[in-house]
Coordinates of C-alpha atoms in Angstrom, one line a residue:
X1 CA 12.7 -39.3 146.7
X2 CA 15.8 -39.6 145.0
X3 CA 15.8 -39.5 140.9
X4 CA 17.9 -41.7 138.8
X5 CA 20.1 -40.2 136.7
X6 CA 19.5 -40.6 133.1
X7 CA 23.3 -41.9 133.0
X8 CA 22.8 -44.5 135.7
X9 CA 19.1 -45.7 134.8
X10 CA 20.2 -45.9 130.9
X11 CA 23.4 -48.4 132.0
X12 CA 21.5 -49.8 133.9
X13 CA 19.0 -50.6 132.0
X14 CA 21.6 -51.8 128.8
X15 CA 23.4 -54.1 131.3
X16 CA 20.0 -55.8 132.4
X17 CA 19.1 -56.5 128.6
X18 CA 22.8 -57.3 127.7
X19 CA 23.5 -59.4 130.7
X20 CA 19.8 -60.7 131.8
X21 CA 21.8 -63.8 132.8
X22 CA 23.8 -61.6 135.4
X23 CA 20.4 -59.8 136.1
X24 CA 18.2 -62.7 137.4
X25 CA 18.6 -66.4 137.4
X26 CA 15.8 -66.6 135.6
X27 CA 17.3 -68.9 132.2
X28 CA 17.6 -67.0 129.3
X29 CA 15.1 -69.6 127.2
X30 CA 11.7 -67.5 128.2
X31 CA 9.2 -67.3 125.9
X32 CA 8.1 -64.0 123.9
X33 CA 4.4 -64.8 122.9
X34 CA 2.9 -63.9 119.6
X35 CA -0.5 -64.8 119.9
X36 CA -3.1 -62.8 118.8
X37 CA -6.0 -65.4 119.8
X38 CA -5.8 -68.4 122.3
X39 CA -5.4 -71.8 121.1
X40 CA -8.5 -74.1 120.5
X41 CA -8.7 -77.2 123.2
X42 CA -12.0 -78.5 123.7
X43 CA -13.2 -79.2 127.4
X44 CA -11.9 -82.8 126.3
X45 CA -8.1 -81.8 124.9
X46 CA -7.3 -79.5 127.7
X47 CA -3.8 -79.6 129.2
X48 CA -3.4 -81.3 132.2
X49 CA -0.4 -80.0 134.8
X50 CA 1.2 -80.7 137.9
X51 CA 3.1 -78.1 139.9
X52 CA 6.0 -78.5 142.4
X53 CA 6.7 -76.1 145.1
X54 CA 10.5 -74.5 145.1
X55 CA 12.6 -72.3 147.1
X56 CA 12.3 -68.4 147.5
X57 CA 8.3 -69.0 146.5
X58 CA 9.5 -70.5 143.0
X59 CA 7.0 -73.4 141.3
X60 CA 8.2 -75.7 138.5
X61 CA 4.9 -76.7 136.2
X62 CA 4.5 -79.4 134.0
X63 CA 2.0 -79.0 131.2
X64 CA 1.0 -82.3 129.5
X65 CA -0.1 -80.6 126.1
X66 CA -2.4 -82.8 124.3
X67 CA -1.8 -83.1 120.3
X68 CA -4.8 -80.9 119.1
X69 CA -2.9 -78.2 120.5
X70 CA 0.9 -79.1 119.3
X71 CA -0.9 -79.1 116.1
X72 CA -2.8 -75.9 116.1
X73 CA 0.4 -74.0 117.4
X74 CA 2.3 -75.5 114.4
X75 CA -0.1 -74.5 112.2
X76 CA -0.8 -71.2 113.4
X77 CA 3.2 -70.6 113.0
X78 CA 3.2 -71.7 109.3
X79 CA 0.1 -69.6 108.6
X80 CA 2.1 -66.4 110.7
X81 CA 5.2 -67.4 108.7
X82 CA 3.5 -67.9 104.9
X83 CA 2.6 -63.7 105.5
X84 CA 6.1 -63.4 105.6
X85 CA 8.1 -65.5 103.1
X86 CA 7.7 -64.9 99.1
X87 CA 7.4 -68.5 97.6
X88 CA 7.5 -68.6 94.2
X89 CA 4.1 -70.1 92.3
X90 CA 2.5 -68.9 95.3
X91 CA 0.8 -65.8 96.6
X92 CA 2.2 -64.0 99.8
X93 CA -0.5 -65.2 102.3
X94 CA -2.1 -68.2 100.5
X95 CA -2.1 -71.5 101.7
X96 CA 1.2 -73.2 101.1
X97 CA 1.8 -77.0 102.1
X98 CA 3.8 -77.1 105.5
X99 CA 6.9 -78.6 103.5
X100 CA 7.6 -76.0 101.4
X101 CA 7.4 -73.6 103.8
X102 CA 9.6 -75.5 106.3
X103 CA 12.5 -75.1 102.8
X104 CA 11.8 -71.6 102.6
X105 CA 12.1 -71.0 106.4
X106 CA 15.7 -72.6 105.8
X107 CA 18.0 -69.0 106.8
X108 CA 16.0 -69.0 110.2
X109 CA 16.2 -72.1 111.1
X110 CA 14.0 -74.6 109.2
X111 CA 11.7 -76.8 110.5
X112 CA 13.4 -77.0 113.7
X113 CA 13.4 -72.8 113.7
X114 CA 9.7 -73.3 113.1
X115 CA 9.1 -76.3 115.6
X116 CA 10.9 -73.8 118.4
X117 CA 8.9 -71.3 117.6
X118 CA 5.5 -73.6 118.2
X119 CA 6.9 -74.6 121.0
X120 CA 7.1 -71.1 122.8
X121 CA 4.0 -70.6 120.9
X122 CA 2.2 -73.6 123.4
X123 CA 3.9 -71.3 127.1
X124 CA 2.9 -68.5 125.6
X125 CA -0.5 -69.8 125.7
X126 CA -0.8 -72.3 127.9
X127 CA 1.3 -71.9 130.8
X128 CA 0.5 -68.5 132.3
X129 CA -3.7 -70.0 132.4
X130 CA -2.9 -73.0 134.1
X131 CA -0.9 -70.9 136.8
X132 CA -3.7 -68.5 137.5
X133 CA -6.7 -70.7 137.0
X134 CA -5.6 -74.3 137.6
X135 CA -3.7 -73.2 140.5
X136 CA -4.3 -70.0 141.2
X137 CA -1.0 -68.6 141.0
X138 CA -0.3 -65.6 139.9
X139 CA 3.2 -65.4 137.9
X140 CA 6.2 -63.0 138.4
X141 CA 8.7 -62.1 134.9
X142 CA 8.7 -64.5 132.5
X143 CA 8.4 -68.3 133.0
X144 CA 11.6 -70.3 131.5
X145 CA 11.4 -73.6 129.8
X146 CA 13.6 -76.3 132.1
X147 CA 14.9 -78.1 129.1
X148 CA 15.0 -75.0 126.5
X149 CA 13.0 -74.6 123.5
X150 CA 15.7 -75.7 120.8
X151 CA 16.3 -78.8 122.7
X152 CA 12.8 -79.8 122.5
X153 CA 12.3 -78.8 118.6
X154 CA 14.8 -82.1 118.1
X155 CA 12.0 -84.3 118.9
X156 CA 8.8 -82.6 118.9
X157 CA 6.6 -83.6 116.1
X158 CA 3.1 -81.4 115.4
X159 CA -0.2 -83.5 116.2
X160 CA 1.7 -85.6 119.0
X161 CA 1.3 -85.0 122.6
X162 CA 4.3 -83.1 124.5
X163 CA 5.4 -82.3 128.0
X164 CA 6.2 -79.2 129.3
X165 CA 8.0 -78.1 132.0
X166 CA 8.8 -74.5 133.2
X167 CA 9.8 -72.9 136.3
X168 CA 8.6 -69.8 137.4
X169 CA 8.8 -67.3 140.4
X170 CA 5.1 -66.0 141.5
X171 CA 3.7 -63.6 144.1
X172 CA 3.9 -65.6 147.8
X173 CA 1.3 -66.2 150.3
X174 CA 2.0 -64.9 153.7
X175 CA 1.1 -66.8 156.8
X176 CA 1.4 -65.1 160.5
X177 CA 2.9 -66.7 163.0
X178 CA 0.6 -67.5 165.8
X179 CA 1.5 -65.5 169.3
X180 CA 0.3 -66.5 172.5
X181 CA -1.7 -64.1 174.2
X182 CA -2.9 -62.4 171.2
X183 CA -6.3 -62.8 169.1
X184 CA -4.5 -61.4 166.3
X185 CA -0.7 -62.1 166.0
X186 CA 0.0 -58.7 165.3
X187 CA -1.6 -57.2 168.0
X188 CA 0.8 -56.6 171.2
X189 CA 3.9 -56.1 168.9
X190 CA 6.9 -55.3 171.1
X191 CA 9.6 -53.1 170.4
X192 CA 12.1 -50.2 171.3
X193 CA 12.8 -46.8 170.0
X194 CA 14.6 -43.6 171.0
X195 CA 13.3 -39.6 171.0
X196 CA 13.0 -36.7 172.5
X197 CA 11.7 -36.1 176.1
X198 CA 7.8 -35.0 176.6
X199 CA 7.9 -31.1 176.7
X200 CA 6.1 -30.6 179.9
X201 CA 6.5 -27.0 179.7
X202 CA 4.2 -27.3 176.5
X203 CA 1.6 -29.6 178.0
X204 CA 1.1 -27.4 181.5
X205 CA 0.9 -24.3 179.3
X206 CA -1.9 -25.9 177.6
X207 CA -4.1 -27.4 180.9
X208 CA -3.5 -23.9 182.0
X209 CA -5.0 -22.3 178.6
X210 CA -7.7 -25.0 178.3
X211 CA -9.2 -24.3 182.6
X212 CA -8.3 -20.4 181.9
X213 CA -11.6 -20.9 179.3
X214 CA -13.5 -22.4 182.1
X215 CA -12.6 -19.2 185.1
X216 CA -14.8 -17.8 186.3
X217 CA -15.3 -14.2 187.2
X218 CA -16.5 -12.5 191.1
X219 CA -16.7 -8.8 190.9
X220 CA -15.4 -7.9 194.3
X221 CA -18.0 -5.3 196.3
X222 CA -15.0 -3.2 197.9
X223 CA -14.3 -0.4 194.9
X224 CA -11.3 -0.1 197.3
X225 CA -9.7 -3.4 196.0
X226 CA -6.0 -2.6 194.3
X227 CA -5.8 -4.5 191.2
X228 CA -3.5 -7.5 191.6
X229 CA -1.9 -10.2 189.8
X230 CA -4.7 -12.9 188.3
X231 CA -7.9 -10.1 188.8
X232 CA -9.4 -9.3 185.8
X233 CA -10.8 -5.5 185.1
X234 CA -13.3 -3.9 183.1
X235 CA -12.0 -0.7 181.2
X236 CA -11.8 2.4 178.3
X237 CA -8.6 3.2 177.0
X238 CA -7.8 5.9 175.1
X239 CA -4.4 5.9 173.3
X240 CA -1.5 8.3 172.2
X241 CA 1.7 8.0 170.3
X242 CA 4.8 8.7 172.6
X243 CA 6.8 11.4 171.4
X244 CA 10.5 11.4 171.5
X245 CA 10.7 12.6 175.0
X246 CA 7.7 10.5 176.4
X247 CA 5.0 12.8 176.4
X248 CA 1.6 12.1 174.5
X249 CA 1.9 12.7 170.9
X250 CA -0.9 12.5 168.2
X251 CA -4.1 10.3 169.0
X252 CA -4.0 6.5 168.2
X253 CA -6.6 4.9 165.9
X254 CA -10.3 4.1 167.3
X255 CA -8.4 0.4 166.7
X256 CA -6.4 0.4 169.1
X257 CA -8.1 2.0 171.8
X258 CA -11.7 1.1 173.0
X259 CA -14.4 1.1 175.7
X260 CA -15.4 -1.9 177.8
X261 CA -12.2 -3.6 177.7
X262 CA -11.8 -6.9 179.2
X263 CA -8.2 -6.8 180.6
X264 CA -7.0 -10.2 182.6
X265 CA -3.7 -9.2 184.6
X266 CA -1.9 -11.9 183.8
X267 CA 2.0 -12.3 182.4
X268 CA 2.4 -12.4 178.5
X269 CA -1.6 -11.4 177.4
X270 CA -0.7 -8.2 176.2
X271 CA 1.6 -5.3 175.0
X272 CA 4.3 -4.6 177.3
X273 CA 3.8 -2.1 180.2
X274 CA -0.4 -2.7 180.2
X275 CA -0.6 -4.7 182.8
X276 CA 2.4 -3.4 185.3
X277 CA 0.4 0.0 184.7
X278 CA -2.7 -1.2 185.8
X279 CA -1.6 -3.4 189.3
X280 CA -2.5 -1.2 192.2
X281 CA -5.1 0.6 190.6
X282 CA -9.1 1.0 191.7
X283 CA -12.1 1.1 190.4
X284 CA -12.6 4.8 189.5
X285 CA -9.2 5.9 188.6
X286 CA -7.5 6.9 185.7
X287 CA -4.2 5.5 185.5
X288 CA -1.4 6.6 182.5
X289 CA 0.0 3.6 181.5
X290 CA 3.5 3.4 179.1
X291 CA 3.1 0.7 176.9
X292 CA 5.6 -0.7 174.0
X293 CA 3.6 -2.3 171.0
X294 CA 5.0 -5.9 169.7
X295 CA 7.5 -6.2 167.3
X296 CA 5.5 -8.7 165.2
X297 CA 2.3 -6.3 165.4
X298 CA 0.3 -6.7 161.8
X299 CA -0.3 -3.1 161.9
X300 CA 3.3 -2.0 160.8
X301 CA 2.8 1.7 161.8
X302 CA 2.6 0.5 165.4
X303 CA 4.6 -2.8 165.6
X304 CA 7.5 -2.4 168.3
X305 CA 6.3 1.8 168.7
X306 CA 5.6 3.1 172.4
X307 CA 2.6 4.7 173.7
X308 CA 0.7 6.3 176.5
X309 CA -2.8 5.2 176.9
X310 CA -5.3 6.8 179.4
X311 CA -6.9 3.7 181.3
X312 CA -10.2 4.5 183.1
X313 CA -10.7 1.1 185.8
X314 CA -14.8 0.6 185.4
X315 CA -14.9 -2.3 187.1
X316 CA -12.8 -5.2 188.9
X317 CA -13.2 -9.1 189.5
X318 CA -12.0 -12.3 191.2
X319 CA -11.0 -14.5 188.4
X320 CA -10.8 -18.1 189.5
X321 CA -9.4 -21.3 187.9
X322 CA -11.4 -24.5 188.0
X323 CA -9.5 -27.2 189.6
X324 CA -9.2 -30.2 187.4
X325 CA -11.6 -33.1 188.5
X326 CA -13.5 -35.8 187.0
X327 CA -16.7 -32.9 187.3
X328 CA -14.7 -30.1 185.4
X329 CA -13.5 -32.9 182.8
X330 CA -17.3 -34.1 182.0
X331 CA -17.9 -30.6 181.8
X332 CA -15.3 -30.1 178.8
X333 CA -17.0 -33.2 177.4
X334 CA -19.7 -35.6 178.3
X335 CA -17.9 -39.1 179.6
X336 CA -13.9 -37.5 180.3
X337 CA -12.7 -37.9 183.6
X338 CA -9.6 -35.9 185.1
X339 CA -7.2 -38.5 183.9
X340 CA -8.9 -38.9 180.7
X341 CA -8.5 -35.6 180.1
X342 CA -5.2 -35.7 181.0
X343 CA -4.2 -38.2 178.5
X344 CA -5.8 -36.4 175.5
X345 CA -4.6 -33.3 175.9
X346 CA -0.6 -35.4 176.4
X347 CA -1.3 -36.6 172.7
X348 CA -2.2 -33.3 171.2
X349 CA 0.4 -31.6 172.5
X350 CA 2.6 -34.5 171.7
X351 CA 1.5 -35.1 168.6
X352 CA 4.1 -32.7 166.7
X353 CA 7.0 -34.0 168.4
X354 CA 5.7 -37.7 167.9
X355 CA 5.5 -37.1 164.4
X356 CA 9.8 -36.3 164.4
X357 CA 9.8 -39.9 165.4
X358 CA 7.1 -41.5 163.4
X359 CA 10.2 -43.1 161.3
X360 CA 11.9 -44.5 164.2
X361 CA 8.5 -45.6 165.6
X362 CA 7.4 -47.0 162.4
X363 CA 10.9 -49.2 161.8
X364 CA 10.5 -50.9 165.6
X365 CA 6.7 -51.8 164.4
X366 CA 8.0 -53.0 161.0
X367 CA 11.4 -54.9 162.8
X368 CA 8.3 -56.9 165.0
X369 CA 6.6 -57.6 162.0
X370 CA 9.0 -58.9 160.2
X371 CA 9.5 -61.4 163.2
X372 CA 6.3 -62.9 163.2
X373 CA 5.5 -63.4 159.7
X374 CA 6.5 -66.2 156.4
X375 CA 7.0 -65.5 153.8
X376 CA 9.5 -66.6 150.7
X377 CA 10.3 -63.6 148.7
X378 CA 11.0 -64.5 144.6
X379 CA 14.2 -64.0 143.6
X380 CA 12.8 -61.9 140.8
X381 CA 11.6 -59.2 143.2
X382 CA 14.7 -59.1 145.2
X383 CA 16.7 -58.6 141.6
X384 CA 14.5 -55.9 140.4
X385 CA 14.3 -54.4 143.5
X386 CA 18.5 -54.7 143.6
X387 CA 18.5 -53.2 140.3
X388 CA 16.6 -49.9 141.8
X389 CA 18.8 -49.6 144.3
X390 CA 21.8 -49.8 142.2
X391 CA 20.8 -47.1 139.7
X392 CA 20.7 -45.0 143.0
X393 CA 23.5 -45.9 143.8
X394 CA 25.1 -45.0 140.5
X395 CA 23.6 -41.3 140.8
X396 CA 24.4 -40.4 144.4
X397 CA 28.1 -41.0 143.4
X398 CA 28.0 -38.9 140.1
X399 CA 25.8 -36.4 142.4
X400 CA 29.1 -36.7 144.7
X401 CA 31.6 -36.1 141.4
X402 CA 32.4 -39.1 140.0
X403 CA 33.0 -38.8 136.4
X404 CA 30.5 -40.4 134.0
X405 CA 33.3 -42.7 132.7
X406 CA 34.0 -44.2 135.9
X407 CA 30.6 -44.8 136.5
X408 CA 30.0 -47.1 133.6
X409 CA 33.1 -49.1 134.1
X410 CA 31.5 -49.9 138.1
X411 CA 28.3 -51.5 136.0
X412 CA 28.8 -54.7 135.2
X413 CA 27.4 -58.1 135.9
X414 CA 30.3 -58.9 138.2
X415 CA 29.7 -55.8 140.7
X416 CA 25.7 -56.0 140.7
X417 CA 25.6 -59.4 141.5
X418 CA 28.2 -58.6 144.4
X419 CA 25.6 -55.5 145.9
X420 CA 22.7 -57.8 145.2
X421 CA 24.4 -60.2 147.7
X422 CA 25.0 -57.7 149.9
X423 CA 21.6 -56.1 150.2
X424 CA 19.4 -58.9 149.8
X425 CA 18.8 -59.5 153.4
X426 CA 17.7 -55.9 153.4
X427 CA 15.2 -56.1 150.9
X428 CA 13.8 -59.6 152.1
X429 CA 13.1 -58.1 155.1
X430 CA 11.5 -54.6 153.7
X431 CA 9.3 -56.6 151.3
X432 CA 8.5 -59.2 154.5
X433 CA 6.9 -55.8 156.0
X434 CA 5.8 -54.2 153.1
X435 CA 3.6 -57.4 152.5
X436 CA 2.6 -57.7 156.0
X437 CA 1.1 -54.0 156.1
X438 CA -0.7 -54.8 152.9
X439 CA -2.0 -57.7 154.2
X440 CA -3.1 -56.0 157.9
X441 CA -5.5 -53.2 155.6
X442 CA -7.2 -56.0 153.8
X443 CA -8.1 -58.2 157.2
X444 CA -8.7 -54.4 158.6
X445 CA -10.6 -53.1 155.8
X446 CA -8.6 -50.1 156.2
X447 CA -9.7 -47.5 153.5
X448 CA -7.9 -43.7 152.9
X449 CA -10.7 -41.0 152.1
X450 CA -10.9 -40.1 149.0
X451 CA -10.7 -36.4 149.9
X452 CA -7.8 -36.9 152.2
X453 CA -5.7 -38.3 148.9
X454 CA -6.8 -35.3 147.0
X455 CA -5.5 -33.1 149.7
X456 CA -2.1 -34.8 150.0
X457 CA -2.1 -34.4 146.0
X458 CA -2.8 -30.8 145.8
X459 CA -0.2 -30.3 148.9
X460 CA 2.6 -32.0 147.1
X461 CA 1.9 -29.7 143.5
X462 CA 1.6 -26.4 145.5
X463 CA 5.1 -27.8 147.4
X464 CA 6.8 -28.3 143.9
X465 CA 5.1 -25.1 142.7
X466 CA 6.6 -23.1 145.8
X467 CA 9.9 -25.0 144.9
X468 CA 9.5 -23.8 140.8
X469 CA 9.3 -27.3 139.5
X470 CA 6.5 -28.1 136.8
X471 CA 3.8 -30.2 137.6
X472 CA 3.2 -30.7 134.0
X473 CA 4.5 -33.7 133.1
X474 CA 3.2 -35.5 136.4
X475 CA 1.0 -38.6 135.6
X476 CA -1.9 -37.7 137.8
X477 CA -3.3 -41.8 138.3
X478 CA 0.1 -43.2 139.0
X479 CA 0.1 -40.3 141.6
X480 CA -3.0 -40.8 143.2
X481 CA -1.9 -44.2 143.5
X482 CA 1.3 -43.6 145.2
X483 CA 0.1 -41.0 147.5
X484 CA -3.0 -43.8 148.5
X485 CA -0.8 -46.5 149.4
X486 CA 1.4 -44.1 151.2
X487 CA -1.5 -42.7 153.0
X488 CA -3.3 -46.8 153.7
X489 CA 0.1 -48.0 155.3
X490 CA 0.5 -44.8 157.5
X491 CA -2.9 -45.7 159.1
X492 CA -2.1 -49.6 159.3
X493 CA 1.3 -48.5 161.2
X494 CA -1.1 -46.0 163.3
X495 CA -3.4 -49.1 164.2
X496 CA -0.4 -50.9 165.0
X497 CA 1.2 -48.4 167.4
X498 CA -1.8 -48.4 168.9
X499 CA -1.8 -51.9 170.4
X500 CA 1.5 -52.5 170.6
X501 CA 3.7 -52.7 173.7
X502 CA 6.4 -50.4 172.1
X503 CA 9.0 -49.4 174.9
X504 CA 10.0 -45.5 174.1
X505 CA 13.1 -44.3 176.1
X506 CA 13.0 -40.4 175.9
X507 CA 16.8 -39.0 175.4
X508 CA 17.9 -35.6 175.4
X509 CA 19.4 -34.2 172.6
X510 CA 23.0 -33.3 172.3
X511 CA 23.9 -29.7 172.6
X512 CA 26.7 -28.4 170.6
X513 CA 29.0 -26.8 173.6
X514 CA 29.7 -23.6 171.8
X515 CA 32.7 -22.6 173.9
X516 CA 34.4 -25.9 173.8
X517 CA 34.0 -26.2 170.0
X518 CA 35.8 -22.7 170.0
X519 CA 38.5 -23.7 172.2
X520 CA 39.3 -26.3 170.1
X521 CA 39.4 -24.4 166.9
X522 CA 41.7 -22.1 168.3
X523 CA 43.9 -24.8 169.5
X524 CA 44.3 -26.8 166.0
X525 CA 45.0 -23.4 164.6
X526 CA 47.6 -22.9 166.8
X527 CA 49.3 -26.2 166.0
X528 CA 49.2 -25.4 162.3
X529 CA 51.0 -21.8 162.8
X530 CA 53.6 -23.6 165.0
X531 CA 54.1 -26.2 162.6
X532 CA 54.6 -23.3 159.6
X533 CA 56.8 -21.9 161.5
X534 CA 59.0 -24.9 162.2
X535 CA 59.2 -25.9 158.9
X536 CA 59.8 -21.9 158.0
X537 CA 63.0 -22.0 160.3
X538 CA 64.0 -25.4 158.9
X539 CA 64.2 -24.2 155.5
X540 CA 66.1 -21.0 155.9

């Protein structure tokens, strides 16, 4: 993931508080609550609301506030303020009539600084409750009085009743669209994507591995057989370095020599030279075999040295290869048939070339998803989520050498409002699917394994360990969380991909045509001399 840069997230930042008008449309009247206990109402005084659905899943929520409570927030203020104010004839903290403390409140505002101050007092306290357990909304930012707070100190008066009303974004419900066909609407999901052809080289080296563990073995009764191709031998070897002029030099390690060797004579199985040395032999003879040892040997005192080994042949067999039927299948495992079979082992051997494409495969799931759900996304989560974006922004071009200078005169309210504009469709849809895959685990009850987010943890410190970052600082929770989510919506988008009718077109990749990429360098080169030249004449 990309890191801010402490440039960009600090302007950032500065501009959001500076310019919160420019940030959100969220009004700047919101209130800052300074309760420290809630507000008495009896079962009898409590505040009745009504609530009106908005755009972009926005609510505006009007509080009828009864006049116990316009009182007790009036009075709470007073008592806050009378800690702060020195009166004199009275002591810092007693109780001072409401009049005198209005006059000493005078440099902040007076009573109407006071009455403001109740007011915001009452949302503080009141309005956040009635979304969540009146309505059972649950509130995004800050609600923002309709008619501000100052406007309403003109006429409020402590122990009367007062209306509120404040508009507010809050988290949306999403609804799926019903498809026909389906018992769940996001089951059957149809898209497109490109990769990479199967590699059926891969998969027929594999059936060939997985029915070479299943051959089985006919020692032939003629000790006149010559070994061939596919036969598979009994024998003791007994090995010798080469010297320089290919004679047998000092004796190889019991290691690499041995009795009762299994030897299948078969392309690719061992060192080179073994098996060409042994085709044609019999049971009974000796053969001197020349053999070069690999390259990428662990024993480095041997890796890519020749040698001679003495081969005596004890015995020799038919091997055979099971054919693959629905009987060899069940045999590999109780209830596979040929096809069956077939299919599995086409997913493993798939599986690390369909990983490449999980991203691609992933966006067609999350473009269908986005299709079939509603959902109004608050404008305060496209503005944050703008905001990120723009910070980015701001690094990758200093990361690209723009100079710090330049990149604070680009942040202003002006230009982020433009890129919000631009990517909001963007981020609409992203948080369309990102709700939508939240939502599938919960109806799914789709649960990560606690040790599989411990592995993924300990992967990603021993990656930034191998890398020579610190770990240190890394708030292990927030991790945990991260890596849990991340984990939870690869499974949903698994479970997805599973039912879906995704269409896959398998493209080859380009090759780089070496010779032609040549060609053309030397041609552009050949320009540029010709074109020194020219000018060289021209000036002399």
């Amino acid at each position: 993931m990309a890191r801010i840069s402490q440039l960009a997230l600090a302007a950032c930042l500065a501009l959001s508080a500076l310019h919160a008008d420019a940030f959100t449309t969220v009004p700047s009247q919101t209130y800052v609550s300074t309760r420290s206990q809630p507000l008495f109402l009896s079962s009898t005084e409590a505040a009745a609301s009504s609530l009106k659905r908005l755009p972009d899943s926005a609510v505006e929520l009007t509080l009828h506030v009864p006049a116990a409570a316009t009182s007790a927030a009036y009075d709470k203020v007073l008592a806050e303020v009378s800690k702060k104010v020195s009166i004199p004839g009275f002591r810092k903290g007693a109780k001072i009539p409401p009049q005198v403390i209005e006059n000493a409140w005078n440099k902040n505002g007076g009573k109407k600084g006071l009455r403001t101050m109740a007011i915001n007092e009452l949302v503080g306290e009141l309005i956040e409750t009635a979304l969540k357990e009146e309505h059972e909304l649950e509130p995004i930012g800050q609600p923002s009085l309709v008619t501000s707070a100052e406007q309403l100190a003109e006429t409020f008066t402590p122990g009367e009743e007062l209306d509120l009303t404040v508009k507010c974004d809050v988290w949306p419900e999403i609804k799926f669209k019903q498809v026909e066909g389906q018992d769940k609407p996001y089951s059957g999901l149809k898209g497109s994507y490109n990769r990479k052809p199967f590699n059926q080289e891969r998969f027929d080296a594999a059936l060939r591995d997985l029915l070479e563990r299943y051959a089985t073995l006919e020692q032939y009764d003629d000790d006149s057989h010559s070994l061939t191709t596919g036969d598979a031998c009994k024998v003791n070897m007994v090995g010798y370095m080469a010297t320089a002029d290919g004679e047998k030099g000092e004796l190889l390690p019991n290691a690499a020599s041995g009795d009762d060797v299994e030897v299948i004579l078969g392309e690719g199985r061992y060192m080179d030279g073994l098996v060409e040395g042994l085709e044609g032999g019999k049971v009974g003879e000796t053969k001197t075999v020349k053999v070069r040892f690999p390259d990428a040997l662990k024993n480095k005192e041997l890796a890519g040295k020749d040698a001679i080994f003495d081969v005596e042949i004890l015995s020799a067999s038919r091997r055979s290869l099971p054919d693959l039927t629905d009987e060899f299948a069940n045999e590999v495992r109780e209830g596979l048939t040929a096809e069956s079979l077939k299919e599995e082992l086409r997913k493993a051997v798939d599986s690390q070339d369909a990983q490449e494409y999980m991203g691609v495969r992933n966006a067609a799931l999350g473009k269908a998803l986005s299709d079939i759900i509603d959902v109004d996304v608050p404008d305060t989560l496209v503005t944050n989520q703008a905001r990120e974006k723009y910070a980015l922004m701001m690094t990758d071009m200093r990361d690209n050498g723009m100079a710090d200078e330049d990149i604070k005169q680009m942040i202003n309210p002006e230009n982020f409002l433009k890129y919000k504009d631009i990517q909001k469709d963007d981020i609409v849809r992203d948080f369309k699917i990102s709700m939508a895959v939240d939502e599938i685990a919960r109806l799914e009850n789709i649960q990560v394994p606690a040790y599989q987010v411990e592995e993924q943890i300990q992967s990603l410190k021993d990656q930034a360990a191998k890398e020579g970052q610190s770990t240190d600082g890394l708030d292990d929770e927030q991790m945990r969380r991260k890596v849990e989510s991340t984990l939870e919506r690869r499974m949903v988008y698994d479970l997805l991909a599973e039912v879906a009718e995704l269409e896959v077109e398998y493209v080859e990749e380009e090759k780089f045509d070496e010779e032609l990429l040549e060609k053309l360098a030397q041609e552009s080169l050949a320009r540029e001399e010709a074109e020194a030249a020219e000018q060289a004449s021209e000036e002399a």
